[in-house]
CSV table of N, CA and C in Angstrom, one decimal:
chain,number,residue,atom,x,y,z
A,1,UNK,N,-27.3,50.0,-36.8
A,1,UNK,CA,-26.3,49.1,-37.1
A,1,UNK,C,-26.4,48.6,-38.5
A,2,UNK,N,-25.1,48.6,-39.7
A,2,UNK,CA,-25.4,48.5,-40.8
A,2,UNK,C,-25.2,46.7,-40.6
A,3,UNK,N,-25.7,46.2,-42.0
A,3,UNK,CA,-25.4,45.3,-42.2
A,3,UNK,C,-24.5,44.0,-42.1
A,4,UNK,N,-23.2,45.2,-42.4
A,4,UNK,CA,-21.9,44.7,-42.6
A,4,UNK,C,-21.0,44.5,-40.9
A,5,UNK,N,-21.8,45.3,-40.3
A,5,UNK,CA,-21.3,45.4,-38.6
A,5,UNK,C,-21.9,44.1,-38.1
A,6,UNK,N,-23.4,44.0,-38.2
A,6,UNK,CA,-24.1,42.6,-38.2
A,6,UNK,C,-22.9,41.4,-38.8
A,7,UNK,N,-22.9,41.2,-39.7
A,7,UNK,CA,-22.1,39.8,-40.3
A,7,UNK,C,-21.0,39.4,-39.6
A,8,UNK,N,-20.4,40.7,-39.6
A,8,UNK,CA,-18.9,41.2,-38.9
A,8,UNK,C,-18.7,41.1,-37.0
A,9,UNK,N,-20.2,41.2,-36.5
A,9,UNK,CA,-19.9,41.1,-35.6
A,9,UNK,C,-20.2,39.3,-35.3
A,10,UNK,N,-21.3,38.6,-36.2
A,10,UNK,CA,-21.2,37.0,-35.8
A,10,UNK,C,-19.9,36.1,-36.0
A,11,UNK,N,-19.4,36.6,-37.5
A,11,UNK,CA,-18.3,36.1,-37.8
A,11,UNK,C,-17.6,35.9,-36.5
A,12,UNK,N,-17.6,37.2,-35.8
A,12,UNK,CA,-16.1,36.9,-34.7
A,12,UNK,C,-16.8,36.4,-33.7
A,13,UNK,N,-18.1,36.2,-33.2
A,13,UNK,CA,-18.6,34.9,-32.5
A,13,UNK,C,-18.1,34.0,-32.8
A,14,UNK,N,-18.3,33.1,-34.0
A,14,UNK,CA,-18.2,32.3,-34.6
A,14,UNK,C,-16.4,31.8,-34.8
A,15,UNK,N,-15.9,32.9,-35.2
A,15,UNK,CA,-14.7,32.1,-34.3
A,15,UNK,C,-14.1,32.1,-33.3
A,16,UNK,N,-14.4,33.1,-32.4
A,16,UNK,CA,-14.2,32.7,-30.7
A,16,UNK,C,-14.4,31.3,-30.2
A,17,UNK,N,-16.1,31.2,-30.9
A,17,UNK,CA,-16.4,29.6,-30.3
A,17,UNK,C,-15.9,28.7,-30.8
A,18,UNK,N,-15.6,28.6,-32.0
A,18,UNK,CA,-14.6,27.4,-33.2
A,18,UNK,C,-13.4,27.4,-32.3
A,19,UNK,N,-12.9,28.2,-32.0
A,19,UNK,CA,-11.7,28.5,-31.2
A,19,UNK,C,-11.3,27.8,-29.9
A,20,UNK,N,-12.5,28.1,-29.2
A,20,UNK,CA,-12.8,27.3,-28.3
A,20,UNK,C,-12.9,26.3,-27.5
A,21,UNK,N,-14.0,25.7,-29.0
A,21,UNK,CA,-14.2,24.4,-28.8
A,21,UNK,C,-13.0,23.4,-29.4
A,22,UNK,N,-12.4,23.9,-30.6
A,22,UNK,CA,-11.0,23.2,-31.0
A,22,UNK,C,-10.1,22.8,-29.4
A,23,UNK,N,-10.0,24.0,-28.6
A,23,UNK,CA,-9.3,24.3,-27.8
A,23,UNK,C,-9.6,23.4,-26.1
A,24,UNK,N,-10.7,22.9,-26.5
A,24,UNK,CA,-11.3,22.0,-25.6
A,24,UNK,C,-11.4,20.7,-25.7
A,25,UNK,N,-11.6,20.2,-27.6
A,25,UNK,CA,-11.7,19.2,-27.9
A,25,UNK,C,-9.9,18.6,-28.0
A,26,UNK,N,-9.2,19.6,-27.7
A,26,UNK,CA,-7.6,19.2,-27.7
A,26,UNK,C,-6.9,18.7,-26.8
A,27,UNK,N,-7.7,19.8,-25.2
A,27,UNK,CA,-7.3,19.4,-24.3
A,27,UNK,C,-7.8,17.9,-24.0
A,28,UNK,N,-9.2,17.6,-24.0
A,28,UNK,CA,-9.9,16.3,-23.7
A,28,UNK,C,-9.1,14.9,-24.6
A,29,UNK,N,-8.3,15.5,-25.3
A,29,UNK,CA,-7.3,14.5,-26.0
A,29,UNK,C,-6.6,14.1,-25.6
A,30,UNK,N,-5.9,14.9,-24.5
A,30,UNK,CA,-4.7,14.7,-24.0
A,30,UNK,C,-4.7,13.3,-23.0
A,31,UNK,N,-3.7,12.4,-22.8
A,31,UNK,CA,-3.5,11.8,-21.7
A,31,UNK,C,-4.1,11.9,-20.2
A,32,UNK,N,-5.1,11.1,-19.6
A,32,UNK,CA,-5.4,11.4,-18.2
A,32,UNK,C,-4.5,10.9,-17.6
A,33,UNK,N,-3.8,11.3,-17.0
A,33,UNK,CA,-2.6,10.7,-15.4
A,33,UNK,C,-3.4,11.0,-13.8
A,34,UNK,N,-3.5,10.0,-13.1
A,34,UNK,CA,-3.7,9.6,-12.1
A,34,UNK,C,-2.6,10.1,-11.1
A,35,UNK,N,-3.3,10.8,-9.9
A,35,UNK,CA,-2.2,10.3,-9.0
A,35,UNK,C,-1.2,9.2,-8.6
A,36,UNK,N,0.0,9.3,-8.0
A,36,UNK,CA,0.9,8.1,-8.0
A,36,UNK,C,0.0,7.5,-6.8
A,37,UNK,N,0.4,5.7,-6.9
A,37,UNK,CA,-0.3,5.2,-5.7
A,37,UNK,C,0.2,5.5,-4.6
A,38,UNK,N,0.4,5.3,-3.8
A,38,UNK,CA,1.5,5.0,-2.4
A,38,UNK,C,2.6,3.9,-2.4
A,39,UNK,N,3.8,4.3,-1.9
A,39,UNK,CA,4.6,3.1,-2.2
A,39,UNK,C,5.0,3.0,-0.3
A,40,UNK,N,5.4,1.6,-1.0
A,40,UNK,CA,6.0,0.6,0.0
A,40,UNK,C,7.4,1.0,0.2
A,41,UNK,N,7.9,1.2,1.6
A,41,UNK,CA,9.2,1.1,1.7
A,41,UNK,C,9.7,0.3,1.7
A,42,UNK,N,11.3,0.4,0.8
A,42,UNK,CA,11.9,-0.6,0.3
A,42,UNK,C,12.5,-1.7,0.9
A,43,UNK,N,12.7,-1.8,2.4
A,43,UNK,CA,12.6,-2.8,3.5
A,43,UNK,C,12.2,-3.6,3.9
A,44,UNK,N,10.0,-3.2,3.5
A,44,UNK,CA,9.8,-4.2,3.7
A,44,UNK,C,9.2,-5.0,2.6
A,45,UNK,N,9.6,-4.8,1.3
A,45,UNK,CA,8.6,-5.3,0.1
A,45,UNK,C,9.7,-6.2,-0.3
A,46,UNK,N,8.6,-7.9,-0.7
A,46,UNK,CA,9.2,-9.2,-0.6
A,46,UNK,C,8.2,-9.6,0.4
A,47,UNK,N,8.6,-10.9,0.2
A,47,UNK,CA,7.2,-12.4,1.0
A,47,UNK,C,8.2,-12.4,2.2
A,48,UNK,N,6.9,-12.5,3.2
A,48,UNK,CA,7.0,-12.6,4.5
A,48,UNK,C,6.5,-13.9,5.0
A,49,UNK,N,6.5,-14.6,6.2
A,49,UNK,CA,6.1,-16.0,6.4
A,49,UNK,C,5.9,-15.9,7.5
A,50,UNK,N,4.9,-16.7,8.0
A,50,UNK,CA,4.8,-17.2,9.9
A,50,UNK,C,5.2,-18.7,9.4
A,51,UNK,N,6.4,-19.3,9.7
A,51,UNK,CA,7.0,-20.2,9.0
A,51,UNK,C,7.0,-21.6,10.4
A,52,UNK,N,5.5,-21.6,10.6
A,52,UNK,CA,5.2,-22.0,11.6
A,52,UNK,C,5.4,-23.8,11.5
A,53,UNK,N,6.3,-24.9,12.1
A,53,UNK,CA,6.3,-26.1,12.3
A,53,UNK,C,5.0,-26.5,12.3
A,54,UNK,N,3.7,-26.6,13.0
A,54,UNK,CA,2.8,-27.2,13.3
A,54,UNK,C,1.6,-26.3,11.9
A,55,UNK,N,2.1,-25.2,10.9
A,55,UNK,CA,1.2,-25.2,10.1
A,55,UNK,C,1.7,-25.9,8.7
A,56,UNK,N,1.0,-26.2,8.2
A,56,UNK,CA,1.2,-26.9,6.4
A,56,UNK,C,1.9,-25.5,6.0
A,57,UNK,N,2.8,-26.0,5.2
A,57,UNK,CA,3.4,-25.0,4.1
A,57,UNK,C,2.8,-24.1,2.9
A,58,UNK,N,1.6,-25.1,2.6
A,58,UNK,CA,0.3,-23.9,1.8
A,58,UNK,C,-0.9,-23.8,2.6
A,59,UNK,N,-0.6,-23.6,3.8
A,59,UNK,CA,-1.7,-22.8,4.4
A,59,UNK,C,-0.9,-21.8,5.8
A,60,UNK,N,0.0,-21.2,5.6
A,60,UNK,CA,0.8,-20.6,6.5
A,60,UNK,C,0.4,-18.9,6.3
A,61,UNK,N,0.6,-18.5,6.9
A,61,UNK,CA,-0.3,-16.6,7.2
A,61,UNK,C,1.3,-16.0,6.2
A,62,UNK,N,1.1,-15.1,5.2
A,62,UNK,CA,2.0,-14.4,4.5
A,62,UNK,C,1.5,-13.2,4.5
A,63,UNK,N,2.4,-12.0,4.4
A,63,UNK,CA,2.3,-10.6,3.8
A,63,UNK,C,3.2,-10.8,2.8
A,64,UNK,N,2.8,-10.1,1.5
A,64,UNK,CA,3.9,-10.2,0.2
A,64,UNK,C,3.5,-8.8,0.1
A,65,UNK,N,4.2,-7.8,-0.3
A,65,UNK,CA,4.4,-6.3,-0.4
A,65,UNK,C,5.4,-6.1,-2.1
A,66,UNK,N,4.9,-5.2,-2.8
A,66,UNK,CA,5.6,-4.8,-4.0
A,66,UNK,C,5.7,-3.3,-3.7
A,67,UNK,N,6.3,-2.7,-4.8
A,67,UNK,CA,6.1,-0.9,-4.7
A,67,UNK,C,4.9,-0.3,-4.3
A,68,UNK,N,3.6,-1.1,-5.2
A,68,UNK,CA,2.7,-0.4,-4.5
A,68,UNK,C,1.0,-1.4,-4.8
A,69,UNK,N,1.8,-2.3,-4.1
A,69,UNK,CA,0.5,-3.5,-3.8
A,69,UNK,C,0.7,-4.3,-2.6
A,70,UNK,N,0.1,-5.0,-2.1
A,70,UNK,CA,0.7,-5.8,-0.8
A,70,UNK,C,-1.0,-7.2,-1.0
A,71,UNK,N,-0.6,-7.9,-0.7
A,71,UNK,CA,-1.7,-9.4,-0.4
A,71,UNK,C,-1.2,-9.6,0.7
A,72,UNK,N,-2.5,-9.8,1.6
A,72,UNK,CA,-2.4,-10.5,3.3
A,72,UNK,C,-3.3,-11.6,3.1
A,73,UNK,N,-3.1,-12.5,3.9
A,73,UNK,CA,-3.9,-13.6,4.4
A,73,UNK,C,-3.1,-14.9,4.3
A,74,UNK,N,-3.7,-16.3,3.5
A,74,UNK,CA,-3.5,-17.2,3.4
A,74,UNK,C,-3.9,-17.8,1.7
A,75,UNK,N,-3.6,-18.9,1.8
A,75,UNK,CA,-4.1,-19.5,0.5
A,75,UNK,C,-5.1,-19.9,0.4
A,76,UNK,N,-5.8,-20.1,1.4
A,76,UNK,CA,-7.3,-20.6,1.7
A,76,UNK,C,-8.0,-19.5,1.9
A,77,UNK,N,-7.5,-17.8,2.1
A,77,UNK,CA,-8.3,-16.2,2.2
A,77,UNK,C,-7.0,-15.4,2.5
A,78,UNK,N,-7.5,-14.8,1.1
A,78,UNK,CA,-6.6,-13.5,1.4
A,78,UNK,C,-6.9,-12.6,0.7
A,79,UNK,N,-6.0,-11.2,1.1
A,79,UNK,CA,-6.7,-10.0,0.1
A,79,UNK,C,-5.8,-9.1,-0.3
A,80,UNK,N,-6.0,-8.3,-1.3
A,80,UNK,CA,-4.9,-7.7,-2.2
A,80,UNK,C,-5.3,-6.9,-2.3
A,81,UNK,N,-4.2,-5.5,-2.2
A,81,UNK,CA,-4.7,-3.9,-2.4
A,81,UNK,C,-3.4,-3.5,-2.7
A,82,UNK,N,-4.2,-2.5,-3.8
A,82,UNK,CA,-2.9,-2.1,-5.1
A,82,UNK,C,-3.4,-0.7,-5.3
A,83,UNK,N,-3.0,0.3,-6.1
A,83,UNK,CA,-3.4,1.5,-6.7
A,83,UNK,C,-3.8,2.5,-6.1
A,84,UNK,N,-5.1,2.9,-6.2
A,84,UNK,CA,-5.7,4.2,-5.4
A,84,UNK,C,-6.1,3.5,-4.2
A,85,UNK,N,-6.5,2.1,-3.9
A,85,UNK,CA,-7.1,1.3,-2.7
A,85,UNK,C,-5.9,1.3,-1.8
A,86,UNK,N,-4.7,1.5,-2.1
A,86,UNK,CA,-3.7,1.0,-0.9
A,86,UNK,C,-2.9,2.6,-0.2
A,87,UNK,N,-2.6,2.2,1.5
A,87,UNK,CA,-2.6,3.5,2.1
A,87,UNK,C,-1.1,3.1,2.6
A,88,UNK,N,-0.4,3.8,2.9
A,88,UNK,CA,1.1,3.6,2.9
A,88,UNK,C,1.3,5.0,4.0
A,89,UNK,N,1.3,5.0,5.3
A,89,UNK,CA,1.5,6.3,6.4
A,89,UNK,C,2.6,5.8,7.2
A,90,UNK,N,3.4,6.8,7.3
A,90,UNK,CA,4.3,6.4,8.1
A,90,UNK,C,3.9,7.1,10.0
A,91,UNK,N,4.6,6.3,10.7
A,91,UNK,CA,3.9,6.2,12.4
A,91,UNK,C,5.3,6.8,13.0
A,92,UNK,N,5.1,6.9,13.8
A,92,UNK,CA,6.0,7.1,15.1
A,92,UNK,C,6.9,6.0,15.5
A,93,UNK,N,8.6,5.4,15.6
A,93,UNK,CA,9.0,5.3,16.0
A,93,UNK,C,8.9,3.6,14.9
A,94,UNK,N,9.2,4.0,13.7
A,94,UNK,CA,9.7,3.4,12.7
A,94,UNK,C,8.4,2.2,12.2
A,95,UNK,N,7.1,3.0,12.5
A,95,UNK,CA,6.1,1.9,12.4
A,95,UNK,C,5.6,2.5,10.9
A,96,UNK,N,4.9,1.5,9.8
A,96,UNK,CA,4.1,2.1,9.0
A,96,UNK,C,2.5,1.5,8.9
A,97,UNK,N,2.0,2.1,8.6
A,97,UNK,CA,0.1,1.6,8.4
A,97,UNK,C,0.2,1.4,7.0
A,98,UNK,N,0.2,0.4,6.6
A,98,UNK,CA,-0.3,-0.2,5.2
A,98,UNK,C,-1.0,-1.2,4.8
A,99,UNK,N,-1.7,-0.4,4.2
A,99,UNK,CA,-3.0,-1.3,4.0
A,99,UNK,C,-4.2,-0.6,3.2
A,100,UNK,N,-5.4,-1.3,3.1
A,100,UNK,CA,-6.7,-0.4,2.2
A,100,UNK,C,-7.0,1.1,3.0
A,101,UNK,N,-7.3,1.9,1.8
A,101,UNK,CA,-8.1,3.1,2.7
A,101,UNK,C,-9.3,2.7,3.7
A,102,UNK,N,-10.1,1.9,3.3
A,102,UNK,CA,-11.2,1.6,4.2
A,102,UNK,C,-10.9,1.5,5.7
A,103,UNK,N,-10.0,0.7,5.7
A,103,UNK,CA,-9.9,-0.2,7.3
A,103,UNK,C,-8.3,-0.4,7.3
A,104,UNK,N,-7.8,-0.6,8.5
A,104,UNK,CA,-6.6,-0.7,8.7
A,104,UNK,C,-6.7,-2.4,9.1
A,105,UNK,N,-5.6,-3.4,8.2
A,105,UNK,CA,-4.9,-4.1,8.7
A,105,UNK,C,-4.1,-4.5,10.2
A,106,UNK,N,-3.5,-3.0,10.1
A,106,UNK,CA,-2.3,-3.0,11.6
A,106,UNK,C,-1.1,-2.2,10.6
A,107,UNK,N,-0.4,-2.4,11.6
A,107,UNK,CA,0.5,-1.4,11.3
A,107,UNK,C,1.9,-2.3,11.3
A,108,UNK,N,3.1,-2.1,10.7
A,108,UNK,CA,4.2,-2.2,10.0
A,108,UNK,C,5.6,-2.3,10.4
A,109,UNK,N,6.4,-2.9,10.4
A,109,UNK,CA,7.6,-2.5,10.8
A,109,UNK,C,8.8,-3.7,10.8
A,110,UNK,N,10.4,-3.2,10.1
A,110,UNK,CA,11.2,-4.3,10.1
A,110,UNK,C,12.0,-4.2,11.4
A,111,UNK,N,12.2,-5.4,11.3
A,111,UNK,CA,13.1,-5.5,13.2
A,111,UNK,C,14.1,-6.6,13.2
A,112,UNK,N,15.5,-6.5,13.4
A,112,UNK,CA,16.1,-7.9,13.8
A,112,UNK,C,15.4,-8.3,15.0
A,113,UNK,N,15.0,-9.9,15.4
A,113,UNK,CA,14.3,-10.1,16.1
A,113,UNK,C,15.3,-11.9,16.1
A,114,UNK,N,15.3,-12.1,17.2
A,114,UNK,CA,16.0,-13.2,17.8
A,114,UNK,C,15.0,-14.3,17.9
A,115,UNK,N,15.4,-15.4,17.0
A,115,UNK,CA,14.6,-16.4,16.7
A,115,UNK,C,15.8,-17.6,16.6
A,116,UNK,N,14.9,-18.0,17.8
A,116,UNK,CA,15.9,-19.9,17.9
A,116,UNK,C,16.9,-19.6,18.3
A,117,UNK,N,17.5,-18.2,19.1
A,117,UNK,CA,18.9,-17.7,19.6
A,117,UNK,C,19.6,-17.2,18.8
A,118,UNK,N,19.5,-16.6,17.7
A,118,UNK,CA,19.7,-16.4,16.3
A,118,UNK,C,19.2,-15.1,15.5
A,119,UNK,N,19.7,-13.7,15.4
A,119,UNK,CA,18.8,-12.9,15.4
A,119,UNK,C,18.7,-12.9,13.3
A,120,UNK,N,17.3,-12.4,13.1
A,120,UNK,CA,17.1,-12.4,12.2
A,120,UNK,C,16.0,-11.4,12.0
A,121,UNK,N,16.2,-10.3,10.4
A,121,UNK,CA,15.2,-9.8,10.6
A,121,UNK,C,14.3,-9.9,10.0
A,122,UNK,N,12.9,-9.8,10.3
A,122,UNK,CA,11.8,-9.8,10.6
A,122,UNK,C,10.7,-8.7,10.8
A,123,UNK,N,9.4,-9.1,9.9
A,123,UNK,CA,8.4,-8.2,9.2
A,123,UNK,C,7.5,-8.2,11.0
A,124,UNK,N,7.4,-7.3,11.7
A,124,UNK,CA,6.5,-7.3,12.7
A,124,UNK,C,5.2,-6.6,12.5
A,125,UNK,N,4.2,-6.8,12.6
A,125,UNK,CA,2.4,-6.3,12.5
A,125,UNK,C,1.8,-6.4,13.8
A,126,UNK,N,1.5,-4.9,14.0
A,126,UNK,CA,0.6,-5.1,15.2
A,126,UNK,C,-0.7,-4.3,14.9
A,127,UNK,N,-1.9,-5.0,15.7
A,127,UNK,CA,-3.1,-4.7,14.9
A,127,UNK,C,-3.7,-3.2,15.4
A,128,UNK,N,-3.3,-2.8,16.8
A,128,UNK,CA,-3.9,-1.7,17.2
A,128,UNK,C,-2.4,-0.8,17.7
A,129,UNK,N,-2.5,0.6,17.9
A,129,UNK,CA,-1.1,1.2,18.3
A,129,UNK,C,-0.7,1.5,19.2
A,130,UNK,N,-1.8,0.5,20.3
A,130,UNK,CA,-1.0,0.6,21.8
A,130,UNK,C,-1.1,-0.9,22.2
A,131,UNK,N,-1.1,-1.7,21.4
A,131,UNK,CA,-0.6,-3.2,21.6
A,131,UNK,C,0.5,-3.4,21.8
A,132,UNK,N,0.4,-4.5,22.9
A,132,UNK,CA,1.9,-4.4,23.5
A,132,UNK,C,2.2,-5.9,22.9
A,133,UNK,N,2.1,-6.8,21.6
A,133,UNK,CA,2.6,-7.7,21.2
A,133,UNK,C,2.4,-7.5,19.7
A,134,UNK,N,3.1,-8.1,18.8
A,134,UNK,CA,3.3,-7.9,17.2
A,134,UNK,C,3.3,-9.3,16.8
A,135,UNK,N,2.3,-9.9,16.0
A,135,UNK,CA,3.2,-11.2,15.0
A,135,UNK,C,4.3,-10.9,14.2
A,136,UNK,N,5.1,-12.0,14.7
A,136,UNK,CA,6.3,-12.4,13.9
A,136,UNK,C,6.0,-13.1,12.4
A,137,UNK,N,6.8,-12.0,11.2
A,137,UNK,CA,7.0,-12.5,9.6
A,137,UNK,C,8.1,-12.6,9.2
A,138,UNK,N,9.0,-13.8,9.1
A,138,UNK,CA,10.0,-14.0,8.3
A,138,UNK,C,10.2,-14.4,7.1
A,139,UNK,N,11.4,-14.4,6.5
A,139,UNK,CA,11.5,-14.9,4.9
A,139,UNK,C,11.5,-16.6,5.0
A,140,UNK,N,11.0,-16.9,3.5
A,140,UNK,CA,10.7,-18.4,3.7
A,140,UNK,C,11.7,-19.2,4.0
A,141,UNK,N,13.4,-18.9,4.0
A,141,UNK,CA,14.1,-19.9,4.8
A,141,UNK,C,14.4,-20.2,6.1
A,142,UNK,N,13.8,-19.3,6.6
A,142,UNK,CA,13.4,-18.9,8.3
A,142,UNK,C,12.6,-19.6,9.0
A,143,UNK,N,12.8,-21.1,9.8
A,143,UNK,CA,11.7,-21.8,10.7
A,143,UNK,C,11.6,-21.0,12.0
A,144,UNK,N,10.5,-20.7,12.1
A,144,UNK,CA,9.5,-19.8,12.8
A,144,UNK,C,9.3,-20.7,14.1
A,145,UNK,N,9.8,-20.8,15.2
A,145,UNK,CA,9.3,-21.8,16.3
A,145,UNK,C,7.8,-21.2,17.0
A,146,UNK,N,6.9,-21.9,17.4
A,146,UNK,CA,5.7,-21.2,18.2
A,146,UNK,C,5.8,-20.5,19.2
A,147,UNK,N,7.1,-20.6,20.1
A,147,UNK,CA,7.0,-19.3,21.4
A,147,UNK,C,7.9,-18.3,20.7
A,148,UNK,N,8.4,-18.2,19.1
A,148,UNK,CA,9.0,-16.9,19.1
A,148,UNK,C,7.7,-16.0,17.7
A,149,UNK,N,6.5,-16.3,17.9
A,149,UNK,CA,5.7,-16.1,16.4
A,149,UNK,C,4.8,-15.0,17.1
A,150,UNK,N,4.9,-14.7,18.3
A,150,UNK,CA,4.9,-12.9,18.8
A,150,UNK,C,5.7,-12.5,19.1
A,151,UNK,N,6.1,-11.4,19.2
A,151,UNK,CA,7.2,-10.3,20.0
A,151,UNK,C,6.5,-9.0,20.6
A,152,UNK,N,7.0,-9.7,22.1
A,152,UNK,CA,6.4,-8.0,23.5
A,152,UNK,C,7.1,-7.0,22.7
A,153,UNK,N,6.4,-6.0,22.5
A,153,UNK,CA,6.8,-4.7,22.6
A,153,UNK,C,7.0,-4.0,23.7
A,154,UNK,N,7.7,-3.5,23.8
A,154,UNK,CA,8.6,-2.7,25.3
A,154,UNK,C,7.8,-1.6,25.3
């Protein structure tokens, strides 16, 4: 091998890898995008209320839902899951499971639901999927009486 084969053959190492690494340090430039989160169907996102007479007005149980966040609890404990933490599955017979990957909340669903003789609808949650009762969630202009703050499921 002459000399000139030698030079001639590093040279084109040398830019394969220049090549390369340009070609690597361009991509690692580019924008990272994330999967989308899970989103909320558009039904039931908006504040929900157990708009209960015998509870105080800032300590009453809410679900508030956006595209792709939701807060459960109270004002005194609650919890919020947004992004890659929040799981959005749709169920059988118009139910949804939303809530953190870890653990399920309960499961989901809008319903006109007759309250005070008066039908209105209403965010229903039941915690397991052969529960035969759901709490009742209405919007905040909605008084919530105590015998109507479950609904039997049939």
């Amino acid at each position: 091998m002459s000399l000139n084969n030698f030079w001639g053959l590093i040279m084109n190492k040398t830019k394969i890898i220049t090549i390369a690494s340009t070609a690597t340090m361009a991509l690692a430039m580019l924008p990272i995008t994330t999967h989308a989160s899970a989103t909320v169907p558009s039904k039931m996102r908006g504040a929900w209320y157990q708009n209960l007479s015998s509870v105080k007005r800032s300590n009453r149980t809410y679900v508030k839902m956006t595209t792709h966040s939701i807060s459960y609890g109270s004002n005194a404990s609650h919890s919020d899951f947004a992004g890659s933490n929040l799981r959005v599955a749709k169920l059988k017979q118009g139910w949804y499971r939303i809530g953190p990957k870890a653990f399920s909340i309960g499961d989901f669903k809008v319903k006109k639901v007759k309250i005070a003789g008066k039908y209105n609808t209403s965010l229903l949650q039941r915690y397991m999927a052969k529960s035969h009762y759901a709490e009742v969630f209405v919007r905040d202009h909605v008084a919530l009486p105590l015998n109507d703050a479950n609904y039997f499921l049939k």
